[in-house]
Amino acid sequence: MKKAVRPDFVDAFERSIRNYAEGDWINASGTLSMAMSLCVNDGPSKWLYAYLEKNKQIVPEGWAGVRDIDKKLEPPPIDFIKHDDQEFYGEEEQDISADKNENS
């Protein structure tokens, strides 16, 4: 016997797929999270949510609404703040860094 699927789960899952295809991965992730709260053991929801999280909800360049699931995609690079970038540090923090360098 087939298990009944909740209509609110189907609605949330369909919205997440639509958002995913349209390149709105942030909302796709949110609606997938909602769908997974309604159906905890749904494999497709878990798989797509993990994929979106792995890629930090950043749509790849040239997104055409679909992807080849056999092709391994690398997650997008993350831009890290350079520790020597004075724009992000106040004078006090720069002075501490300078003192450490002088004492080395």
Coordinates of C-alpha atoms in Angstrom, one line a residue:
M1 CA 0.0 0.0 0.0
K2 CA 1.3 3.5 -0.9
K3 CA 1.9 5.9 1.9
A4 CA -0.2 9.2 1.7
V5 CA 1.8 12.4 1.0
R6 CA 0.7 15.5 2.8
P7 CA -0.5 18.2 0.3
D8 CA 1.5 21.0 2.2
F9 CA 4.7 18.9 1.7
V10 CA 4.0 18.6 -2.0
D11 CA 3.3 22.3 -2.3
A12 CA 6.5 23.3 -0.4
F13 CA 8.6 20.8 -2.5
E14 CA 7.2 22.0 -5.8
R15 CA 7.9 25.6 -4.8
S16 CA 11.5 24.7 -3.9
I17 CA 12.0 23.0 -7.3
R18 CA 10.5 26.0 -9.1
N19 CA 12.8 28.3 -7.1
Y20 CA 15.8 26.1 -7.8
A21 CA 15.1 26.0 -11.6
E22 CA 14.6 29.8 -11.7
G23 CA 18.0 30.3 -9.9
D24 CA 16.5 31.5 -6.6
W25 CA 18.5 29.1 -4.5
I26 CA 18.1 31.0 -1.2
N27 CA 14.3 30.6 -1.4
A28 CA 14.7 27.1 -2.7
S29 CA 16.7 26.2 0.4
G30 CA 14.1 27.8 2.7
T31 CA 11.1 26.0 1.1
L32 CA 13.1 22.7 1.1
S33 CA 13.7 23.2 4.8
M34 CA 10.0 23.6 5.3
A35 CA 9.3 20.5 3.2
M36 CA 11.7 18.5 5.2
S37 CA 10.1 19.5 8.4
L38 CA 6.8 18.1 7.0
C39 CA 8.3 14.9 5.7
V40 CA 11.6 14.2 7.6
N41 CA 12.7 11.1 5.6
D42 CA 12.2 12.5 2.0
G43 CA 15.4 11.6 0.1
P44 CA 15.0 14.0 -2.8
S45 CA 14.5 17.0 -0.5
K46 CA 17.5 16.0 1.6
W47 CA 19.7 15.5 -1.5
L48 CA 18.8 18.9 -3.1
Y49 CA 19.1 20.7 0.2
A50 CA 22.6 19.3 0.8
Y51 CA 23.5 20.3 -2.7
L52 CA 22.3 23.9 -2.2
E53 CA 24.1 24.1 1.1
K54 CA 27.3 22.7 -0.4
N55 CA 27.2 25.4 -3.0
K56 CA 26.3 28.1 -0.4
Q57 CA 23.1 28.9 -2.3
I58 CA 25.2 30.5 -5.0
V59 CA 23.9 29.9 -8.5
P60 CA 26.7 28.9 -11.0
E61 CA 27.5 31.2 -13.9
G62 CA 25.4 30.4 -17.0
W63 CA 22.7 28.6 -15.0
A64 CA 20.1 27.2 -17.4
G65 CA 17.7 25.9 -14.8
V66 CA 19.0 22.3 -14.8
R67 CA 22.3 20.5 -14.2
D68 CA 23.9 17.2 -15.1
I69 CA 23.8 15.2 -11.9
D70 CA 26.6 13.0 -13.2
K71 CA 29.0 15.9 -13.5
K72 CA 30.8 16.8 -10.3
L73 CA 30.6 20.5 -9.6
E74 CA 33.0 22.2 -7.2
P75 CA 31.6 24.5 -4.6
P76 CA 32.1 28.2 -5.3
P77 CA 35.3 29.8 -3.9
I78 CA 35.0 31.9 -0.7
D79 CA 36.7 35.3 -0.5
F80 CA 38.5 35.5 2.8
I81 CA 39.5 38.8 4.4
K82 CA 43.3 39.3 4.4
H83 CA 44.6 39.8 7.9
D84 CA 46.9 42.7 6.7
D85 CA 44.0 44.6 5.2
Q86 CA 44.0 47.8 7.3
E87 CA 40.5 48.8 6.1
F88 CA 39.0 46.1 8.3
Y89 CA 41.1 46.7 11.4
G90 CA 41.1 49.6 13.8
E91 CA 44.3 51.3 14.9
E92 CA 44.4 49.5 18.2
E93 CA 44.3 46.1 16.5
Q94 CA 47.0 47.2 14.1
D95 CA 49.2 48.3 17.0
I96 CA 48.8 44.9 18.7
S97 CA 49.8 43.2 15.5
A98 CA 52.8 45.5 15.1
D99 CA 53.9 44.8 18.7
K100 CA 53.8 41.1 18.1
N101 CA 55.9 41.4 15.0
E102 CA 58.5 43.5 16.8
N103 CA 58.8 41.0 19.7
S104 CA 59.3 38.1 17.3

